[in-house]
Amino acid sequence: LGASISVINGIYPNIASFIIPICFSLIFVVGMYLFGKLLYHRTDYNNILLISLFIPYLGMYHFLNTPHALFFAFIPLYFFSIFKYINTGSIYHAVISIIFSLLFPFTHPFILFFIVVFQISLVLLNRVIKIWPPSNIKRLNNIILIQVTTFLTWFIYSAVLLGSFSRAINAFLLKY
């Protein structure tokens, strides 16, 4: 991402490395605010949420530049789109949810694990809490299926890639 920004805009890579975490931090804050606005309907809660979102950025979090942590910033936007898709069933939110569902398995296994456990808990707890009608929660089953299928695709691809990579390393090491 930093290399493409550097090539397209002519910005030096060291400058781009400072811009990217700030952009992802703002994506995280906006996503958390939208998701909080969807959950909390009172404006005083939303104002407290907005103020408290900036507390982690007083430290070193906004300098974090690892790709896995940057994709972690998309989780609140993803949850916002999932909840909107469950509530409204709109095609727009379904497409956004599917795009995120296809991307998350390629980011980091922990991020995908967190998302899938959260979604499965929504499906299971909806039977007890009854937040949504059963027809609405079935929409989430399709997205979980997409994520599991994409994860298995990534896992098989990585196993093949790492298997050939280990053969190449062993051939190099044994070559002397």
PDB file of N, CA, C and O in Angstrom, residues 107-153:
ATOM      1  N   THR A 107      -5.960 -11.653   5.657  1.00  0.00           N
ATOM      2  CA  THR A 107      -5.236 -10.680   6.475  1.00  0.00           C
ATOM      3  C   THR A 107      -4.440 -11.360   7.578  1.00  0.00           C
ATOM      4  O   THR A 107      -3.222 -11.314   7.579  1.00  0.00           O
ATOM      5  N   HIS A 108      -5.136 -11.977   8.509  1.00  0.00           N
ATOM      6  CA  HIS A 108      -4.465 -12.631   9.626  1.00  0.00           C
ATOM      7  C   HIS A 108      -5.453 -13.628  10.225  1.00  0.00           C
ATOM      8  O   HIS A 108      -6.637 -13.323  10.353  1.00  0.00           O
ATOM      9  N   PRO A 109      -4.993 -14.817  10.605  1.00  0.00           N
ATOM     10  CA  PRO A 109      -5.920 -15.811  11.161  1.00  0.00           C
ATOM     11  C   PRO A 109      -6.642 -15.349  12.422  1.00  0.00           C
ATOM     12  O   PRO A 109      -7.800 -15.682  12.628  1.00  0.00           O
ATOM     13  N   PHE A 110      -5.981 -14.558  13.271  1.00  0.00           N
ATOM     14  CA  PHE A 110      -6.638 -14.104  14.496  1.00  0.00           C
ATOM     15  C   PHE A 110      -7.803 -13.167  14.182  1.00  0.00           C
ATOM     16  O   PHE A 110      -8.846 -13.227  14.830  1.00  0.00           O
ATOM     17  N   ILE A 111      -7.628 -12.303  13.204  1.00  0.00           N
ATOM     18  CA  ILE A 111      -8.704 -11.385  12.829  1.00  0.00           C
ATOM     19  C   ILE A 111      -9.903 -12.172  12.321  1.00  0.00           C
ATOM     20  O   ILE A 111     -11.048 -11.909  12.706  1.00  0.00           O
ATOM     21  N   LEU A 112      -9.648 -13.151  11.473  1.00  0.00           N
ATOM     22  CA  LEU A 112     -10.741 -13.973  10.963  1.00  0.00           C
ATOM     23  C   LEU A 112     -11.388 -14.778  12.081  1.00  0.00           C
ATOM     24  O   LEU A 112     -12.617 -14.891  12.144  1.00  0.00           O
ATOM     25  N   PHE A 113     -10.584 -15.324  12.989  1.00  0.00           N
ATOM     26  CA  PHE A 113     -11.121 -16.079  14.116  1.00  0.00           C
ATOM     27  C   PHE A 113     -12.035 -15.202  14.966  1.00  0.00           C
ATOM     28  O   PHE A 113     -13.134 -15.616  15.343  1.00  0.00           O
ATOM     29  N   PHE A 114     -11.605 -13.988  15.248  1.00  0.00           N
ATOM     30  CA  PHE A 114     -12.409 -13.057  16.029  1.00  0.00           C
ATOM     31  C   PHE A 114     -13.736 -12.762  15.333  1.00  0.00           C
ATOM     32  O   PHE A 114     -14.799 -12.774  15.968  1.00  0.00           O
ATOM     33  N   ILE A 115     -13.691 -12.531  14.041  1.00  0.00           N
ATOM     34  CA  ILE A 115     -14.902 -12.190  13.299  1.00  0.00           C
ATOM     35  C   ILE A 115     -15.860 -13.375  13.241  1.00  0.00           C
ATOM     36  O   ILE A 115     -17.061 -13.221  13.457  1.00  0.00           O
ATOM     37  N   VAL A 116     -15.341 -14.560  12.945  1.00  0.00           N
ATOM     38  CA  VAL A 116     -16.205 -15.735  12.830  1.00  0.00           C
ATOM     39  C   VAL A 116     -16.815 -16.097  14.182  1.00  0.00           C
ATOM     40  O   VAL A 116     -18.008 -16.425  14.265  1.00  0.00           O
ATOM     41  N   VAL A 117     -16.034 -16.028  15.253  1.00  0.00           N
ATOM     42  CA  VAL A 117     -16.584 -16.318  16.586  1.00  0.00           C
ATOM     43  C   VAL A 117     -17.660 -15.299  16.954  1.00  0.00           C
ATOM     44  O   VAL A 117     -18.707 -15.654  17.500  1.00  0.00           O
ATOM     45  N   PHE A 118     -17.435 -14.047  16.623  1.00  0.00           N
ATOM     46  CA  PHE A 118     -18.436 -13.014  16.886  1.00  0.00           C
ATOM     47  C   PHE A 118     -19.722 -13.296  16.112  1.00  0.00           C
ATOM     48  O   PHE A 118     -20.825 -13.204  16.659  1.00  0.00           O
ATOM     49  N   GLN A 119     -19.588 -13.678  14.848  1.00  0.00           N
ATOM     50  CA  GLN A 119     -20.771 -13.941  14.031  1.00  0.00           C
ATOM     51  C   GLN A 119     -21.503 -15.201  14.479  1.00  0.00           C
ATOM     52  O   GLN A 119     -22.736 -15.218  14.523  1.00  0.00           O
ATOM     53  N   ILE A 120     -20.766 -16.237  14.819  1.00  0.00           N
ATOM     54  CA  ILE A 120     -21.419 -17.458  15.303  1.00  0.00           C
ATOM     55  C   ILE A 120     -22.109 -17.202  16.635  1.00  0.00           C
ATOM     56  O   ILE A 120     -23.210 -17.692  16.879  1.00  0.00           O
ATOM     57  N   SER A 121     -21.484 -16.382  17.485  1.00  0.00           N
ATOM     58  CA  SER A 121     -22.144 -16.050  18.751  1.00  0.00           C
ATOM     59  C   SER A 121     -23.415 -15.233  18.515  1.00  0.00           C
ATOM     60  O   SER A 121     -24.392 -15.387  19.244  1.00  0.00           O
ATOM     61  N   LEU A 122     -23.415 -14.388  17.480  1.00  0.00           N
ATOM     62  CA  LEU A 122     -24.649 -13.664  17.145  1.00  0.00           C
ATOM     63  C   LEU A 122     -25.749 -14.628  16.716  1.00  0.00           C
ATOM     64  O   LEU A 122     -26.907 -14.474  17.105  1.00  0.00           O
ATOM     65  N   VAL A 123     -25.375 -15.617  15.911  1.00  0.00           N
ATOM     66  CA  VAL A 123     -26.365 -16.597  15.452  1.00  0.00           C
ATOM     67  C   VAL A 123     -26.899 -17.405  16.627  1.00  0.00           C
ATOM     68  O   VAL A 123     -28.111 -17.606  16.757  1.00  0.00           O
ATOM     69  N   LEU A 124     -26.010 -17.858  17.516  1.00  0.00           N
ATOM     70  CA  LEU A 124     -26.440 -18.679  18.644  1.00  0.00           C
ATOM     71  C   LEU A 124     -27.186 -17.869  19.697  1.00  0.00           C
ATOM     72  O   LEU A 124     -28.196 -18.329  20.242  1.00  0.00           O
ATOM     73  N   LEU A 125     -26.696 -16.668  19.987  1.00  0.00           N
ATOM     74  CA  LEU A 125     -27.348 -15.854  21.016  1.00  0.00           C
ATOM     75  C   LEU A 125     -28.659 -15.249  20.532  1.00  0.00           C
ATOM     76  O   LEU A 125     -29.489 -14.858  21.356  1.00  0.00           O
ATOM     77  N   ASN A 126     -28.842 -15.162  19.236  1.00  0.00           N
ATOM     78  CA  ASN A 126     -30.099 -14.610  18.737  1.00  0.00           C
ATOM     79  C   ASN A 126     -31.280 -15.509  19.100  1.00  0.00           C
ATOM     80  O   ASN A 126     -32.398 -15.036  19.233  1.00  0.00           O
ATOM     81  N   ARG A 127     -31.020 -16.795  19.291  1.00  0.00           N
ATOM     82  CA  ARG A 127     -32.086 -17.704  19.715  1.00  0.00           C
ATOM     83  C   ARG A 127     -32.552 -17.379  21.134  1.00  0.00           C
ATOM     84  O   ARG A 127     -33.699 -17.579  21.482  1.00  0.00           O
ATOM     85  N   VAL A 128     -31.639 -16.868  21.955  1.00  0.00           N
ATOM     86  CA  VAL A 128     -31.977 -16.539  23.345  1.00  0.00           C
ATOM     87  C   VAL A 128     -32.461 -15.098  23.456  1.00  0.00           C
ATOM     88  O   VAL A 128     -33.495 -14.823  24.057  1.00  0.00           O
ATOM     89  N   ILE A 129     -31.691 -14.173  22.874  1.00  0.00           N
ATOM     90  CA  ILE A 129     -31.996 -12.752  23.023  1.00  0.00           C
ATOM     91  C   ILE A 129     -33.091 -12.285  22.065  1.00  0.00           C
ATOM     92  O   ILE A 129     -33.850 -11.397  22.374  1.00  0.00           O
ATOM     93  N   LYS A 130     -33.149 -12.883  20.885  1.00  0.00           N
ATOM     94  CA  LYS A 130     -34.131 -12.554  19.846  1.00  0.00           C
ATOM     95  C   LYS A 130     -34.063 -11.087  19.437  1.00  0.00           C
ATOM     96  O   LYS A 130     -35.051 -10.360  19.493  1.00  0.00           O
ATOM     97  N   ILE A 131     -32.864 -10.674  19.030  1.00  0.00           N
ATOM     98  CA  ILE A 131     -32.678  -9.317  18.535  1.00  0.00           C
ATOM     99  C   ILE A 131     -33.321  -9.171  17.158  1.00  0.00           C
ATOM    100  O   ILE A 131     -33.996  -8.200  16.876  1.00  0.00           O
ATOM    101  N   TRP A 132     -33.082 -10.172  16.300  1.00  0.00           N
ATOM    102  CA  TRP A 132     -33.595 -10.142  14.931  1.00  0.00           C
ATOM    103  C   TRP A 132     -34.532 -11.304  14.707  1.00  0.00           C
ATOM    104  O   TRP A 132     -34.416 -12.347  15.348  1.00  0.00           O
ATOM    105  N   PRO A 133     -35.437 -11.171  13.746  1.00  0.00           N
ATOM    106  CA  PRO A 133     -36.264 -12.331  13.369  1.00  0.00           C
ATOM    107  C   PRO A 133     -35.386 -13.431  12.762  1.00  0.00           C
ATOM    108  O   PRO A 133     -34.310 -13.148  12.226  1.00  0.00           O
ATOM    109  N   PRO A 134     -35.817 -14.691  12.846  1.00  0.00           N
ATOM    110  CA  PRO A 134     -34.991 -15.789  12.307  1.00  0.00           C
ATOM    111  C   PRO A 134     -34.664 -15.633  10.818  1.00  0.00           C
ATOM    112  O   PRO A 134     -33.617 -16.062  10.363  1.00  0.00           O
ATOM    113  N   SER A 135     -35.548 -15.016  10.057  1.00  0.00           N
ATOM    114  CA  SER A 135     -35.265 -14.838   8.625  1.00  0.00           C
ATOM    115  C   SER A 135     -34.110 -13.868   8.411  1.00  0.00           C
ATOM    116  O   SER A 135     -33.328 -14.030   7.472  1.00  0.00           O
ATOM    117  N   ASN A 136     -33.985 -12.865   9.268  1.00  0.00           N
ATOM    118  CA  ASN A 136     -32.888 -11.903   9.126  1.00  0.00           C
ATOM    119  C   ASN A 136     -31.544 -12.504   9.523  1.00  0.00           C
ATOM    120  O   ASN A 136     -30.535 -12.232   8.888  1.00  0.00           O
ATOM    121  N   ILE A 137     -31.516 -13.312  10.573  1.00  0.00           N
ATOM    122  CA  ILE A 137     -30.236 -13.864  11.047  1.00  0.00           C
ATOM    123  C   ILE A 137     -29.705 -14.901  10.068  1.00  0.00           C
ATOM    124  O   ILE A 137     -28.501 -15.160  10.027  1.00  0.00           O
ATOM    125  N   LYS A 138     -30.558 -15.488   9.235  1.00  0.00           N
ATOM    126  CA  LYS A 138     -30.094 -16.453   8.237  1.00  0.00           C
ATOM    127  C   LYS A 138     -29.203 -15.789   7.194  1.00  0.00           C
ATOM    128  O   LYS A 138     -28.429 -16.460   6.535  1.00  0.00           O
ATOM    129  N   ARG A 139     -29.332 -14.494   7.046  1.00  0.00           N
ATOM    130  CA  ARG A 139     -28.448 -13.768   6.123  1.00  0.00           C
ATOM    131  C   ARG A 139     -26.988 -13.878   6.568  1.00  0.00           C
ATOM    132  O   ARG A 139     -26.085 -13.872   5.754  1.00  0.00           O
ATOM    133  N   LEU A 140     -26.783 -13.949   7.860  1.00  0.00           N
ATOM    134  CA  LEU A 140     -25.435 -14.044   8.403  1.00  0.00           C
ATOM    135  C   LEU A 140     -24.800 -15.411   8.125  1.00  0.00           C
ATOM    136  O   LEU A 140     -23.584 -15.504   7.982  1.00  0.00           O
ATOM    137  N   ASN A 141     -25.611 -16.444   8.016  1.00  0.00           N
ATOM    138  CA  ASN A 141     -25.083 -17.777   7.729  1.00  0.00           C
ATOM    139  C   ASN A 141     -24.349 -17.817   6.395  1.00  0.00           C
ATOM    140  O   ASN A 141     -23.318 -18.478   6.269  1.00  0.00           O
ATOM    141  N   ASN A 142     -24.871 -17.130   5.394  1.00  0.00           N
ATOM    142  CA  ASN A 142     -24.212 -17.104   4.086  1.00  0.00           C
ATOM    143  C   ASN A 142     -22.846 -16.436   4.161  1.00  0.00           C
ATOM    144  O   ASN A 142     -21.891 -16.890   3.538  1.00  0.00           O
ATOM    145  N   ILE A 143     -22.753 -15.375   4.928  1.00  0.00           N
ATOM    146  CA  ILE A 143     -21.480 -14.658   5.039  1.00  0.00           C
ATOM    147  C   ILE A 143     -20.466 -15.503   5.803  1.00  0.00           C
ATOM    148  O   ILE A 143     -19.286 -15.535   5.445  1.00  0.00           O
ATOM    149  N   ILE A 144     -20.904 -16.208   6.840  1.00  0.00           N
ATOM    150  CA  ILE A 144     -19.997 -17.104   7.563  1.00  0.00           C
ATOM    151  C   ILE A 144     -19.498 -18.199   6.629  1.00  0.00           C
ATOM    152  O   ILE A 144     -18.312 -18.550   6.635  1.00  0.00           O
ATOM    153  N   LEU A 145     -20.372 -18.729   5.804  1.00  0.00           N
ATOM    154  CA  LEU A 145     -19.981 -19.756   4.835  1.00  0.00           C
ATOM    155  C   LEU A 145     -18.958 -19.218   3.845  1.00  0.00           C
ATOM    156  O   LEU A 145     -17.977 -19.899   3.514  1.00  0.00           O
ATOM    157  N   ILE A 146     -19.137 -17.982   3.385  1.00  0.00           N
ATOM    158  CA  ILE A 146     -18.164 -17.351   2.468  1.00  0.00           C
ATOM    159  C   ILE A 146     -16.807 -17.223   3.159  1.00  0.00           C
ATOM    160  O   ILE A 146     -15.768 -17.520   2.564  1.00  0.00           O
ATOM    161  N   GLN A 147     -16.799 -16.802   4.418  1.00  0.00           N
ATOM    162  CA  GLN A 147     -15.539 -16.625   5.131  1.00  0.00           C
ATOM    163  C   GLN A 147     -14.831 -17.944   5.375  1.00  0.00           C
ATOM    164  O   GLN A 147     -13.616 -18.038   5.217  1.00  0.00           O
ATOM    165  N   VAL A 148     -15.563 -18.971   5.745  1.00  0.00           N
ATOM    166  CA  VAL A 148     -14.940 -20.273   5.983  1.00  0.00           C
ATOM    167  C   VAL A 148     -14.384 -20.832   4.674  1.00  0.00           C
ATOM    168  O   VAL A 148     -13.269 -21.369   4.639  1.00  0.00           O
ATOM    169  N   THR A 149     -15.125 -20.691   3.585  1.00  0.00           N
ATOM    170  CA  THR A 149     -14.646 -21.167   2.286  1.00  0.00           C
ATOM    171  C   THR A 149     -13.400 -20.409   1.850  1.00  0.00           C
ATOM    172  O   THR A 149     -12.426 -21.012   1.375  1.00  0.00           O
ATOM    173  N   THR A 150     -13.393 -19.109   2.031  1.00  0.00           N
ATOM    174  CA  THR A 150     -12.224 -18.308   1.662  1.00  0.00           C
ATOM    175  C   THR A 150     -11.032 -18.658   2.539  1.00  0.00           C
ATOM    176  O   THR A 150      -9.902 -18.735   2.054  1.00  0.00           O
ATOM    177  N   PHE A 151     -11.273 -18.902   3.816  1.00  0.00           N
ATOM    178  CA  PHE A 151     -10.184 -19.301   4.705  1.00  0.00           C
ATOM    179  C   PHE A 151      -9.591 -20.638   4.274  1.00  0.00           C
ATOM    180  O   PHE A 151      -8.369 -20.808   4.263  1.00  0.00           O
ATOM    181  N   LEU A 152     -10.447 -21.596   3.946  1.00  0.00           N
ATOM    182  CA  LEU A 152      -9.939 -22.901   3.503  1.00  0.00           C
ATOM    183  C   LEU A 152      -9.144 -22.764   2.208  1.00  0.00           C
ATOM    184  O   LEU A 152      -8.124 -23.434   2.025  1.00  0.00           O
ATOM    185  N   THR A 153      -9.601 -21.892   1.319  1.00  0.00           N
ATOM    186  CA  THR A 153      -8.850 -21.633   0.084  1.00  0.00           C
ATOM    187  C   THR A 153      -7.481 -21.056   0.406  1.00  0.00           C
ATOM    188  O   THR A 153      -6.466 -21.491  -0.141  1.00  0.00           O
TER     189      THR A 153
END
